[in-house]
Coordinates of C-alpha atoms and ligand atoms in Angstrom, one line a residue:
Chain L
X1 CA 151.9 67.1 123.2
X2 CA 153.1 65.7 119.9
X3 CA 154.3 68.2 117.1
X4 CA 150.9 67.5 114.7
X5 CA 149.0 70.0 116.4
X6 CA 151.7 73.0 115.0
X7 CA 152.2 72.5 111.3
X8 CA 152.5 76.1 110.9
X9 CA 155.9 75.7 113.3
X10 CA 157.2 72.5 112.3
X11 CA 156.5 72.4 107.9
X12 CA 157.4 75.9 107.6
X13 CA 156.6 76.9 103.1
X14 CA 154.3 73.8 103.2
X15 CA 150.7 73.0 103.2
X16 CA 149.6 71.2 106.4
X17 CA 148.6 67.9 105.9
X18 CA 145.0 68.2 105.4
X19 CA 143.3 65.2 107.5
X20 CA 142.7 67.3 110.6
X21 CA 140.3 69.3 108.5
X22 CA 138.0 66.7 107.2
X23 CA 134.2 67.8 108.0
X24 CA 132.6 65.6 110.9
X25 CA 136.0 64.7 112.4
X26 CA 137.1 66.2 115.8
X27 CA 140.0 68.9 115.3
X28 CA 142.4 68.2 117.4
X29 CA 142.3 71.1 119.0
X30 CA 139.0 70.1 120.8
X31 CA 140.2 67.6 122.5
X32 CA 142.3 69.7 124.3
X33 CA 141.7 71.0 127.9
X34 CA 138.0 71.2 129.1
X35 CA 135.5 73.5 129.5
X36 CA 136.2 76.9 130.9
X37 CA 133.9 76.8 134.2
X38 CA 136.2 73.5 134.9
X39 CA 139.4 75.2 134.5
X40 CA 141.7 76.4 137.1
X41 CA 144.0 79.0 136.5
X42 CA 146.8 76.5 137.3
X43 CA 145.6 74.5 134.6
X44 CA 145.8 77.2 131.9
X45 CA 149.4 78.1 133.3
X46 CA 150.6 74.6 133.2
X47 CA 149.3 74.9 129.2
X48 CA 150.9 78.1 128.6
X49 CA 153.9 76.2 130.1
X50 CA 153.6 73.7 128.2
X51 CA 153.4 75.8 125.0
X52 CA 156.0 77.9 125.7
X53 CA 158.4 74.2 125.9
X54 CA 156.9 73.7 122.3
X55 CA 157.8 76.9 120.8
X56 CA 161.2 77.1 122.3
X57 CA 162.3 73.3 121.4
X58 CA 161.2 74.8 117.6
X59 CA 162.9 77.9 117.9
X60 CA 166.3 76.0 119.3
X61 CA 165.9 73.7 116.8
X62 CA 166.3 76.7 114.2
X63 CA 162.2 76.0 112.5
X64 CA 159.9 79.3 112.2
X65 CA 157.6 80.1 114.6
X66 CA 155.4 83.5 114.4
X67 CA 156.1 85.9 116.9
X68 CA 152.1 85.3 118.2
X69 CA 150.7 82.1 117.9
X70 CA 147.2 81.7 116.6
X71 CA 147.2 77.9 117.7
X72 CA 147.2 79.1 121.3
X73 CA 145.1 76.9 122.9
X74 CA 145.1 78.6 126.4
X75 CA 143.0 81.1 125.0
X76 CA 140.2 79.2 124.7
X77 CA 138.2 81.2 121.8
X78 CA 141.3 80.6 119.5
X79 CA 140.8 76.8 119.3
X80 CA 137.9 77.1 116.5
X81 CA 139.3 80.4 114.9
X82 CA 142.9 79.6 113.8
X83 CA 143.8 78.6 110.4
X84 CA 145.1 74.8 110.6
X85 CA 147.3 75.2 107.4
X86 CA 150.5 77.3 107.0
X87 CA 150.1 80.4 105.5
X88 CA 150.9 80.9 101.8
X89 CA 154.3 83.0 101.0
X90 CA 153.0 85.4 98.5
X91 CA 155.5 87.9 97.5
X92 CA 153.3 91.4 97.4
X93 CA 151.4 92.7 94.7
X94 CA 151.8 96.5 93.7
X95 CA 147.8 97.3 96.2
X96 CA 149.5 95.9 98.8
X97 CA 153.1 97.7 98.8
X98 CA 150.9 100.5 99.8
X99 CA 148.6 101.7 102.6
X100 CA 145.2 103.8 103.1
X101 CA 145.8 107.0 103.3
X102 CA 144.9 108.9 106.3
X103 CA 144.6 113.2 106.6
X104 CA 143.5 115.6 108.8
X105 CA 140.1 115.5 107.3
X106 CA 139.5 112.1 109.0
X107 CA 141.3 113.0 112.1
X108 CA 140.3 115.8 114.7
X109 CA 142.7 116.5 116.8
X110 CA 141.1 116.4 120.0
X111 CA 140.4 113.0 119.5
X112 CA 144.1 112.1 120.9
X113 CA 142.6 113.2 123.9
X114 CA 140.5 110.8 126.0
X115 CA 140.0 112.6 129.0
X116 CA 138.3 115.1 127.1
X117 CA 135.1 113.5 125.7
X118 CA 132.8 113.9 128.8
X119 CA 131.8 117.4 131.0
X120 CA 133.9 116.4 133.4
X121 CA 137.3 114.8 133.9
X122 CA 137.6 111.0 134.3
X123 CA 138.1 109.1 137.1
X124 CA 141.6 107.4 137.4
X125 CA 145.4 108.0 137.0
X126 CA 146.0 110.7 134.0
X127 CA 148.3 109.2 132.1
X128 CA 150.0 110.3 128.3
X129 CA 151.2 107.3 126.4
X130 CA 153.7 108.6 123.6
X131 CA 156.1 106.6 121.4
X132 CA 157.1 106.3 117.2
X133 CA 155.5 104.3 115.0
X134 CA 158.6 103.1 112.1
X135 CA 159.5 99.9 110.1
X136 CA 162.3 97.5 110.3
X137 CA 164.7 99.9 108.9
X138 CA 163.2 102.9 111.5
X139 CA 162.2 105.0 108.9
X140 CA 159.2 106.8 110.7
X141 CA 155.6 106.1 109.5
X142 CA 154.0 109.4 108.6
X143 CA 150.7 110.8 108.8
X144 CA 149.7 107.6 109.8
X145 CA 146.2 107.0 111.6
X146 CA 147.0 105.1 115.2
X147 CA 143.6 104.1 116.5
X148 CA 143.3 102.8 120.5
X149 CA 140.6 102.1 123.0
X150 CA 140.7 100.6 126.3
X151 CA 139.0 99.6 129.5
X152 CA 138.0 102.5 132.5
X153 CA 140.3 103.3 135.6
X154 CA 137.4 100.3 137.2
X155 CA 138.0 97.8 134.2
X156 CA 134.8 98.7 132.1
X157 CA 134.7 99.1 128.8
X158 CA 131.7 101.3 127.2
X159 CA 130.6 98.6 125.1
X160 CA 127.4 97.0 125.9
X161 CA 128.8 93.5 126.1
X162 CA 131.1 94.1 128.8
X163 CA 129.1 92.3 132.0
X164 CA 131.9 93.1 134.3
X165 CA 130.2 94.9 137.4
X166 CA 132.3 97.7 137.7
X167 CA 131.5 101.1 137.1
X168 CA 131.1 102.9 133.3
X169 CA 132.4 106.4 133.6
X170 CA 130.1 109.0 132.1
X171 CA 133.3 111.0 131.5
X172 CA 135.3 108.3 129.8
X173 CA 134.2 106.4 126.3
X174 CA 138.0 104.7 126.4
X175 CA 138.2 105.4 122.4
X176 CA 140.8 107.7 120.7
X177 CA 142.8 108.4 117.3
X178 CA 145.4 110.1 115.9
X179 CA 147.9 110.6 113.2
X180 CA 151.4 110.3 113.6
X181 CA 153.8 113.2 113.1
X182 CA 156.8 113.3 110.2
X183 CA 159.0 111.7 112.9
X184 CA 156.4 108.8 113.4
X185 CA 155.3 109.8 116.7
X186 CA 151.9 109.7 118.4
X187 CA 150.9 111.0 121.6
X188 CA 147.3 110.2 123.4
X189 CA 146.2 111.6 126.7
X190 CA 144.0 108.8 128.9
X191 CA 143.7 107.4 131.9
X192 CA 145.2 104.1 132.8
X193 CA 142.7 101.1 132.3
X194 CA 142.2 99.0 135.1
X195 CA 142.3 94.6 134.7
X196 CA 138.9 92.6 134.0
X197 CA 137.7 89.9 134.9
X198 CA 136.8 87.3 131.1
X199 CA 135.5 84.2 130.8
X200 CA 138.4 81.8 129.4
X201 CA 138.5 80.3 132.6
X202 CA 137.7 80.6 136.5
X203 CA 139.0 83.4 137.8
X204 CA 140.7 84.7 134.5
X205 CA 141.7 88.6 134.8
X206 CA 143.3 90.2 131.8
X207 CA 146.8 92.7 132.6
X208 CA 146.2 96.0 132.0
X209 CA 145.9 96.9 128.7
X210 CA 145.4 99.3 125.7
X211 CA 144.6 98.0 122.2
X212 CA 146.2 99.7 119.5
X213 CA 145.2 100.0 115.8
X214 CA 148.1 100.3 113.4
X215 CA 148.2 101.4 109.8
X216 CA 152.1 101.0 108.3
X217 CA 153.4 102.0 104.9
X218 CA 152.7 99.0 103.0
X219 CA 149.1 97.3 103.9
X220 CA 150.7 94.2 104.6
X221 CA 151.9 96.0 107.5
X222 CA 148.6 96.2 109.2
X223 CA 148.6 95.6 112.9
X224 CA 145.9 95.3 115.8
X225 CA 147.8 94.9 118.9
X226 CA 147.6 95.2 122.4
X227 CA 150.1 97.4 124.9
X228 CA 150.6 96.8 128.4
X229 CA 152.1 98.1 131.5
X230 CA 155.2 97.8 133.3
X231 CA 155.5 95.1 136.2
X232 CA 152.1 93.9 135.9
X233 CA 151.4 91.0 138.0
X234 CA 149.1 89.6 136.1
X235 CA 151.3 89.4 133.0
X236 CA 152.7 85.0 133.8
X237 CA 148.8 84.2 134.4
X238 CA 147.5 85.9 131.1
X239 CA 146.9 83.8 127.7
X240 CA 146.8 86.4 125.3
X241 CA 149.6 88.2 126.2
X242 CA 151.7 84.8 126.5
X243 CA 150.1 83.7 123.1
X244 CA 153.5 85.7 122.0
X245 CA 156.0 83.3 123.1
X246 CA 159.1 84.2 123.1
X247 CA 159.5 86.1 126.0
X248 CA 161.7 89.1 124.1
X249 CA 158.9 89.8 121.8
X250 CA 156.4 89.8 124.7
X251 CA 158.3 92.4 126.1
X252 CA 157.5 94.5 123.0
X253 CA 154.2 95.1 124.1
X254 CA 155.0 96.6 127.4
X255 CA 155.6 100.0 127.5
X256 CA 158.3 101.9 129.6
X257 CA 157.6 104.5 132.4
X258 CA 159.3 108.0 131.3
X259 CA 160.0 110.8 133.7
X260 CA 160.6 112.8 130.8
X261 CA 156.9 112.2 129.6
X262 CA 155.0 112.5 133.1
X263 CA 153.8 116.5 133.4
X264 CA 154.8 118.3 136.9
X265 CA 151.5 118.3 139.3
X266 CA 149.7 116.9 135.9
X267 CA 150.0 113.5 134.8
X268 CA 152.5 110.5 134.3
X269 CA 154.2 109.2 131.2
X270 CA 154.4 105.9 129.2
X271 CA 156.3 105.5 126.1
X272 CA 155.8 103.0 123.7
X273 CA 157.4 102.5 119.8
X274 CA 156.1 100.3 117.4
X275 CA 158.0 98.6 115.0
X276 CA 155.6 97.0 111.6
X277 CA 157.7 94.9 109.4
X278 CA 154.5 92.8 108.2
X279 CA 154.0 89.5 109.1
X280 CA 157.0 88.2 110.4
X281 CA 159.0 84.9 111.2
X282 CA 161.6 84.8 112.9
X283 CA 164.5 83.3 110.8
X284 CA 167.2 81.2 111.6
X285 CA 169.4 80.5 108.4
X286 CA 166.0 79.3 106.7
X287 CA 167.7 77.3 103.8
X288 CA 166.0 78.8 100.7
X289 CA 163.4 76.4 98.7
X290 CA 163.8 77.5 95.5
X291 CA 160.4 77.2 93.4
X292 CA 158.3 76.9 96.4
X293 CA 158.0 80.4 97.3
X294 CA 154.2 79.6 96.4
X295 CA 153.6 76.3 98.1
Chain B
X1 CA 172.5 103.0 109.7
X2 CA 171.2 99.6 108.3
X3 CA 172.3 96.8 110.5
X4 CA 169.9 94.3 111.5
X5 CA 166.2 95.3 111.2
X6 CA 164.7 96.1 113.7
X7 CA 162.2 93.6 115.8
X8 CA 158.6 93.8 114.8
X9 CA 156.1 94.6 117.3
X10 CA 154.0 91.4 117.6
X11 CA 150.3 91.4 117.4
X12 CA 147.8 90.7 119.9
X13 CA 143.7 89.4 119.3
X14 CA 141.4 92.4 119.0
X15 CA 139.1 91.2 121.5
X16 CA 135.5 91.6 121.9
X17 CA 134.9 95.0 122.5
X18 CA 136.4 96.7 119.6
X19 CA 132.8 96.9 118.6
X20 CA 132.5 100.7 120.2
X21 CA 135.6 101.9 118.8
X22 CA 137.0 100.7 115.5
X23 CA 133.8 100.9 113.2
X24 CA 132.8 104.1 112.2
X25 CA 130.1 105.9 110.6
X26 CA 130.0 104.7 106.7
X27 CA 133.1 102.6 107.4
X28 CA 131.8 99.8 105.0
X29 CA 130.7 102.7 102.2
X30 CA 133.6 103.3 99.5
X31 CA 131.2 104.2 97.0
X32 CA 127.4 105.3 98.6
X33 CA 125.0 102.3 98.7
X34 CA 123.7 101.4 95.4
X35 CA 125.0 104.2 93.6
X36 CA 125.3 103.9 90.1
X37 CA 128.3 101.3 89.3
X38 CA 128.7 100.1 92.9
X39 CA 129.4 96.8 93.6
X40 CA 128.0 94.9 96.7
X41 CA 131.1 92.7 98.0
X42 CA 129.9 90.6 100.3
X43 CA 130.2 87.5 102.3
X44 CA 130.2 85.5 106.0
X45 CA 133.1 84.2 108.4
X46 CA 132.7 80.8 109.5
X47 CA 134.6 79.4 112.4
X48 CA 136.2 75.1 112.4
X49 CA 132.6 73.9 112.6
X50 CA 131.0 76.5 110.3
X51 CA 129.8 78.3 113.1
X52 CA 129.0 82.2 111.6
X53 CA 131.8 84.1 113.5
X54 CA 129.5 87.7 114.4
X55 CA 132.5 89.5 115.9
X56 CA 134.9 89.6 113.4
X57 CA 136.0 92.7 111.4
X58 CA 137.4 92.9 107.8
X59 CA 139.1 95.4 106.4
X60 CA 139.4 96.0 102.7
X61 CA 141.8 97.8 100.4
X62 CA 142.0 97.9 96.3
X63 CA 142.1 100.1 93.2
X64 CA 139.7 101.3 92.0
X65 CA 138.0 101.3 88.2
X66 CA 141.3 102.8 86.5
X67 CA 143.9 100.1 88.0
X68 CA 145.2 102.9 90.0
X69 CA 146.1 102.6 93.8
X70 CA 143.9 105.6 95.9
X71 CA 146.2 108.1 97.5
X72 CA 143.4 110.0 98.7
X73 CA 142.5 110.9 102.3
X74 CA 139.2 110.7 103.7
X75 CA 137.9 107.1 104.7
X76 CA 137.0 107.7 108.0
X77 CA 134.6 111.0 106.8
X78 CA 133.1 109.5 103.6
X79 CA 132.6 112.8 101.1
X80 CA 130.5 110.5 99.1
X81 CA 132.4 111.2 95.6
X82 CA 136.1 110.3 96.6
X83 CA 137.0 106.6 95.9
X84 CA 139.6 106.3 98.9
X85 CA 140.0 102.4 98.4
X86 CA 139.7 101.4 102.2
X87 CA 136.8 99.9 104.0
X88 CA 135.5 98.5 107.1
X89 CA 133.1 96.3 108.5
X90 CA 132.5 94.3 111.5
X91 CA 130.3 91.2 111.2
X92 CA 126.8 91.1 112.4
X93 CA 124.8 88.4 114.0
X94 CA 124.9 86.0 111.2
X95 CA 128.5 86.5 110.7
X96 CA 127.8 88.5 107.4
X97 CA 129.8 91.2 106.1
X98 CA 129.5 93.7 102.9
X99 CA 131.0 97.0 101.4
X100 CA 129.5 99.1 99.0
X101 CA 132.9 99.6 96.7
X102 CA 133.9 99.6 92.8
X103 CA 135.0 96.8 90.5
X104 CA 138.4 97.2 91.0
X105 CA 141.4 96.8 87.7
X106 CA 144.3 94.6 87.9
X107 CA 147.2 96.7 88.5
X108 CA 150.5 95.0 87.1
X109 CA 150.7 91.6 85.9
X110 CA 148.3 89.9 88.6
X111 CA 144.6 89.3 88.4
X112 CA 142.5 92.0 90.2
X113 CA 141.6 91.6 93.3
X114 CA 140.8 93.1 96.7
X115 CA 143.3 92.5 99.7
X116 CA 141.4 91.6 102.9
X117 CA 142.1 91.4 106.6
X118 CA 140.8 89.5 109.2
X119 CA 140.0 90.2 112.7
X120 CA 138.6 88.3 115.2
X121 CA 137.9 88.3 119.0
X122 CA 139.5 84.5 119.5
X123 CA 142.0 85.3 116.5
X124 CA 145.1 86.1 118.1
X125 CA 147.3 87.7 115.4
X126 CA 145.4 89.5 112.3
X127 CA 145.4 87.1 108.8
X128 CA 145.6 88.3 105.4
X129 CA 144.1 87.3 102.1
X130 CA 142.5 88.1 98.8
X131 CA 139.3 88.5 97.3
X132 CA 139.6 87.9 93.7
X133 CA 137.3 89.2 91.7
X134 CA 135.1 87.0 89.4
X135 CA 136.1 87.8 85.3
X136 CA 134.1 89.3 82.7
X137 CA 135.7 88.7 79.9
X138 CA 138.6 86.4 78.3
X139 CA 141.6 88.6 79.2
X140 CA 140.2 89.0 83.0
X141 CA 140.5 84.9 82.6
X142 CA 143.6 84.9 81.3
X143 CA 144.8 87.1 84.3
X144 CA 143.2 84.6 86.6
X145 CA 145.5 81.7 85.4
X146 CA 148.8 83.4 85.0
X147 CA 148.7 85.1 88.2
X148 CA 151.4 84.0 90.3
X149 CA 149.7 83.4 93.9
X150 CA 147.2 81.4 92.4
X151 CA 149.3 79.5 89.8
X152 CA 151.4 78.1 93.3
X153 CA 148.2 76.9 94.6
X154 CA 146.6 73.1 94.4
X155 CA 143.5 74.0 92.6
X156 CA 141.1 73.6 95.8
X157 CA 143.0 75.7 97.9
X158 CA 143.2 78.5 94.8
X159 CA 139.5 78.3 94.8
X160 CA 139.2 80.0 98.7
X161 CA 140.6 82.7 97.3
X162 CA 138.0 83.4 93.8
X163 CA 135.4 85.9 94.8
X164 CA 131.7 84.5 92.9
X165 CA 129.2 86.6 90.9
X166 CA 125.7 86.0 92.3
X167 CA 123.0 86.3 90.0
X168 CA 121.7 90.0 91.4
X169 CA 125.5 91.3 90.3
X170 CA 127.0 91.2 93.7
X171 CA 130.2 89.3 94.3
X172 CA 130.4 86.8 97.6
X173 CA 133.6 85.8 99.4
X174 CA 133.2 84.0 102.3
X175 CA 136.0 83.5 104.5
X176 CA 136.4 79.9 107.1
X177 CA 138.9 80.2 109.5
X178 CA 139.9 77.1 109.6
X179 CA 138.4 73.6 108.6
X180 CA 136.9 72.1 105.3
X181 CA 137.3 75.1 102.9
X182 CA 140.1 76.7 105.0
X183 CA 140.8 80.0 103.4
X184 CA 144.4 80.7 101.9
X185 CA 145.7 83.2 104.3
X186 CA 149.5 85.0 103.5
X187 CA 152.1 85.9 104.6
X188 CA 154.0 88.3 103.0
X189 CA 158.6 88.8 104.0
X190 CA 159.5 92.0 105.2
X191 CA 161.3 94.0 102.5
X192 CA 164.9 93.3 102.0
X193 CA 167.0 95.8 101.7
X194 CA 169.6 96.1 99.3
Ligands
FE2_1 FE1 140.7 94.5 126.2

């Protein structure tokens, strides 16, 4: 696979050329792979392999490439929904150095608690998943809304386009909010989602997951993510959660079992911190281009 | 304790079931609907073929009226007279979006407009961008030109990022994902510290 398909990686600052966005021409990107009901999850892996070589030759060879990749074409739905040109450095303007605020009038505080929607408790392993929310310098993001919802203990979310045939639980609606404390932390109590089954390819099963809704300081900081479990096997097979390439940042996303968090004769405990520095590249002695901040 | 900043947590695609969880209950009214002064921003999210993309979900955040930032509480249980500045909307089956919100003032030196964020089941990490408002009147235009993201554009890529008047009043900004028309999307460096 030849370098042209990752302008964002390899022209850093620049536009992308434009000729792969002329109306009535195939993007490259659909000439890759085939249809899902053809694939073979040893297909996708031998992609996400083969992406992974991409994004560590660019890495070594000291060019910019974002943490997750939106020109990830093992996940198939990305290949018509990622921007083909780099995006535009823009130093930010006084709306964006700050962020919605969030209060206890938008927040109830049972709403941290997910087990507790239904008459009756859920089905599956109790869990509390606790951690800090801070920026790159660890200050603590305060009074900050943290928003997450997630799968059943079967795999089933309580949405109506989930087909997966596994069981909705009339005690479980998987949603939940909070806002963080003055020392940045938030705290839900849940049950641990089960994998699904998806549609990028045969026999496609996402990890374990919860997503997560994240609201920093600064509204550039703004984050949608996804947090996963420890030692899932799932994780090598998965193109979303490889879409993050470099494998330190990937581990970012998995939390950490904590005695200290689990409950005697209650539940267990996951803790997870969350770090929002906006977007972010990582940097290796970038030489500076003066007067193309704006390119 | 300031050694090297700390690595950000990355992002991950919000899926296609965020549907039941992130909107909310007058998530896409800042103002109420067709109140007096309310301005319908509106627009659609087309995908590399100009496909409507109907599970997206933008997010919106500006002044208001006075050129102030809000710093009030209370988007997610709408009291139907505080202007918090933050909105929300997932796209329907057309790919269409729109928020019921105020003309928002330039704060500082750039032209006004309204920072937006994109998510998208099949988007992997969230993208940013600006709505700018359409001018109504010679100094609004005279913002336009000086302003310093839009100055460091070629003129056709500028143009994803002007907001239009339509002739009922209401402003459209459509956003395409990739293709002819590409919207400018930005990235914005983590604040350096002294
Ligand atoms: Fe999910």
């Amino acid at each position: 696979m030849g370098l042209e398909g990752h302008p964002t990686a390899t022209a850093p600052r620049r536009e992308a050329p434009v000729a792969d966005a002329v109306p009535g021409l195939p993007l490259p990107a659909l000439r890759r792979g085939s249809a899902p009901a053809l694939l073979t999850q040893a297909d996708i892996t031998a992609e996400i392999e083969a992406e992974h070589a991409v994004s560590a030759g660019l890495r070594a060879r000291g060019l910019a490439v974002p943490a997750t990749r939106n020109d990830f074409a093992p996940y198939r739905s990305s290949i018509l929904r990622h921007p083909t040109k780099d995006p535009v450095q823009a130093d930010p303007e006084a709306v964006e150095l700050l962020a919605p605020v969030f209060g206890e009038r938008d927040v109830h505080a049972l709403e941290a608690d997910l087990t507790a929607t239904g008459a009756g408790e859920p089905v599956g392993e109790r869990i509390v998943v606790t951690g800090r929310v801070v920026d790159g310098e660890g200050r603590p993001v305060r009074r900050q809304l943290v928003e997450v919802w997630q799968a059943n203990a079967a795999g089933r979310y309580a949405h109506r386009r989930d087909q997966h045939p596994a069981p909705l639980d009339p005690n479980f609606t998987g949603v939940g909010r909070c806002l963080t404390d003055d020392d940045g932390t938030y705290r839900f109590t849940t049950i641990k989602p089960g994998p699904y089954p998806w549609n990028n390819h045969r026999n496609a099963w996402r990890p374990a997951h919860i997503h997560f809704s994240l609201f920093g300081t600064q509204f550039t900081q703004r984050l949608i993510t996804q947090m996963y479990f420890p030692g899932d096997p799932l994780f090598a097979l998965d193109p979303i959660y490889q879409s993050t390439t470099d494998p330190v940042d990937r581990e970012l996303l998995v939390a950490r079992y904590d005695h200290d968090v689990t409950q005697h004769e209650w539940c267990t405990g996951y803790r997870w911190d969350i770090v929002l520095t906006g977007t972010h590249r990582t940097r290796l002695e970038e030489p500076a281009e003066p007067g193309e901040e704006h390119a | 304790m300031s050694t090297a900043a700390a690595r950000p947590t990355p992002g991950q695609t919000v899926g296609p079931f965020f549907g039941y969880a992130l909107p909310y209950a007058g998530d896409a009214h800042l103002v109420p609907p067709a109140s007096p002064g309310a301005l319908w921003l509106h627009g659609s999210v087309f995908d590399g073929l100009g496909a409507p993309v109907t599970d997206a979900l933008l997010e919106v955040w500006q002044a208001g009226p006075d050129g102030r930032v809000p710093r009030a509480s209370g988007s997610l249980r709408r009291d139907g007279a505080t202007f918090t500045g933050f909105g929300r909307c997932a796209s329907d089956g057309e790919g269409g979006y729109g928020f019921w919100t105020r003309e928002p003032a330039a704060v500082g030196p750039s032209a006004r407009f309204v920072a937006v964020t994109v998510f998208a089941r099949g988007l992997l990490h969230r993208l940013l961008t600006r709505a700018y408002l359409p001018p109504r009147d010679a100094a609004e235009q005279a913002a336009l030109q000086r302003d310093r993201l839009l100055g460091g554009l070629p003129p056709e890529r500028a143009r994803t990022l002007l907001a239009t008047r339509e002739d009922d009043g209401s402003v459209r900004f459509d956003v395409r994902l990739q293709g002819e028309g590409e919207t400018v999307f930005l990235e914005h460096d983590p604040p350096r510290t002294p």
